[in-house]
CSV table of C-alpha atoms in Angstrom, one decimal:
chain,number,residue,atom,x,y,z
S,37,UNK,CA,-0.4,17.3,-55.4
S,38,UNK,CA,-0.6,17.2,-59.4
S,39,UNK,CA,-3.8,15.8,-60.4
S,40,UNK,CA,-3.5,14.2,-63.5
S,41,UNK,CA,-7.0,13.6,-65.7
S,42,UNK,CA,-8.3,11.6,-68.4
S,43,UNK,CA,-9.2,13.6,-71.0
S,44,UNK,CA,-12.0,11.9,-73.0
S,45,UNK,CA,-14.0,9.1,-72.4
S,46,UNK,CA,-11.9,5.3,-72.6
S,47,UNK,CA,-11.0,2.6,-71.2
S,48,UNK,CA,-7.4,1.4,-69.1
S,49,UNK,CA,-5.4,-0.4,-71.2
S,50,UNK,CA,-2.4,-0.9,-69.6
S,51,UNK,CA,-1.2,1.2,-65.9
S,52,UNK,CA,2.4,2.1,-67.0
S,53,UNK,CA,3.8,3.3,-63.5
S,54,UNK,CA,3.5,2.2,-59.8
S,55,UNK,CA,3.4,4.3,-56.7
S,56,UNK,CA,5.6,5.5,-55.3
S,57,UNK,CA,7.5,5.4,-58.7
S,58,UNK,CA,9.5,8.7,-59.5
S,59,UNK,CA,8.9,9.8,-63.4
S,60,UNK,CA,10.0,12.7,-65.2
S,61,UNK,CA,7.8,14.9,-67.6
S,62,UNK,CA,6.1,13.4,-70.5
S,63,UNK,CA,6.6,10.1,-68.6
S,64,UNK,CA,3.2,7.6,-69.8
S,65,UNK,CA,1.2,7.5,-67.4
S,66,UNK,CA,-1.3,5.2,-68.1
S,67,UNK,CA,-2.1,4.2,-72.0
S,68,UNK,CA,-6.2,4.5,-72.6
S,69,UNK,CA,-8.0,2.7,-75.4
S,70,UNK,CA,-11.2,4.2,-77.4
S,71,UNK,CA,-12.3,3.3,-80.5
S,72,UNK,CA,-9.4,1.3,-81.3
S,73,UNK,CA,-6.5,4.1,-81.0
S,74,UNK,CA,-4.2,4.2,-78.1
S,75,UNK,CA,-4.1,7.0,-76.1
S,76,UNK,CA,-1.1,7.3,-73.9
S,77,UNK,CA,-1.6,10.4,-70.6
S,78,UNK,CA,1.4,12.1,-69.9
S,79,UNK,CA,3.2,13.0,-66.5
S,80,UNK,CA,2.9,16.7,-67.0
S,81,UNK,CA,5.9,17.1,-65.4
S,82,UNK,CA,8.4,15.6,-63.0
S,83,UNK,CA,7.1,13.4,-59.4
S,84,UNK,CA,6.6,10.6,-57.2
S,85,UNK,CA,3.6,8.6,-58.1
S,86,UNK,CA,1.8,9.2,-55.0
S,87,UNK,CA,-1.7,6.9,-56.3
S,88,UNK,CA,-3.1,5.5,-58.8
S,89,UNK,CA,-6.7,5.8,-59.2
S,90,UNK,CA,-7.8,3.1,-62.6
S,91,UNK,CA,-7.3,-0.2,-63.2
S,92,UNK,CA,-7.0,-2.2,-66.7
S,93,UNK,CA,-10.2,-2.4,-68.6
S,94,UNK,CA,-11.8,0.5,-66.3
S,95,UNK,CA,-13.8,2.5,-68.1
S,96,UNK,CA,-13.8,6.4,-67.0
S,97,UNK,CA,-14.7,9.4,-68.1
S,98,UNK,CA,-13.9,13.2,-69.3
S,99,UNK,CA,-12.3,14.5,-66.6
S,100,UNK,CA,-12.2,11.6,-63.9
S,101,UNK,CA,-9.1,11.8,-62.0
S,102,UNK,CA,-6.2,8.9,-62.8
S,103,UNK,CA,-3.7,9.5,-61.0
S,104,UNK,CA,-2.0,12.0,-58.7
S,105,UNK,CA,1.9,12.8,-57.3
S,106,UNK,CA,4.1,14.5,-55.4
S,107,UNK,CA,6.4,16.9,-56.6
S,108,UNK,CA,10.3,15.4,-57.1
């Protein structure tokens, strides 16, 4: 299982994927917003999205789990 975590405290602006979706390395999973800047959270490798642990407008802290995927 691959875990993707927030690198900083921010607010979830958009969730760009759905559970079951196949993603390529570098694909945008979620867009975070902090201090009026958009921060894309990208897939570290190819995989299938297993779970999304955040939703738009949710505040996240550094290290918080954003989504998990299974290697493709």
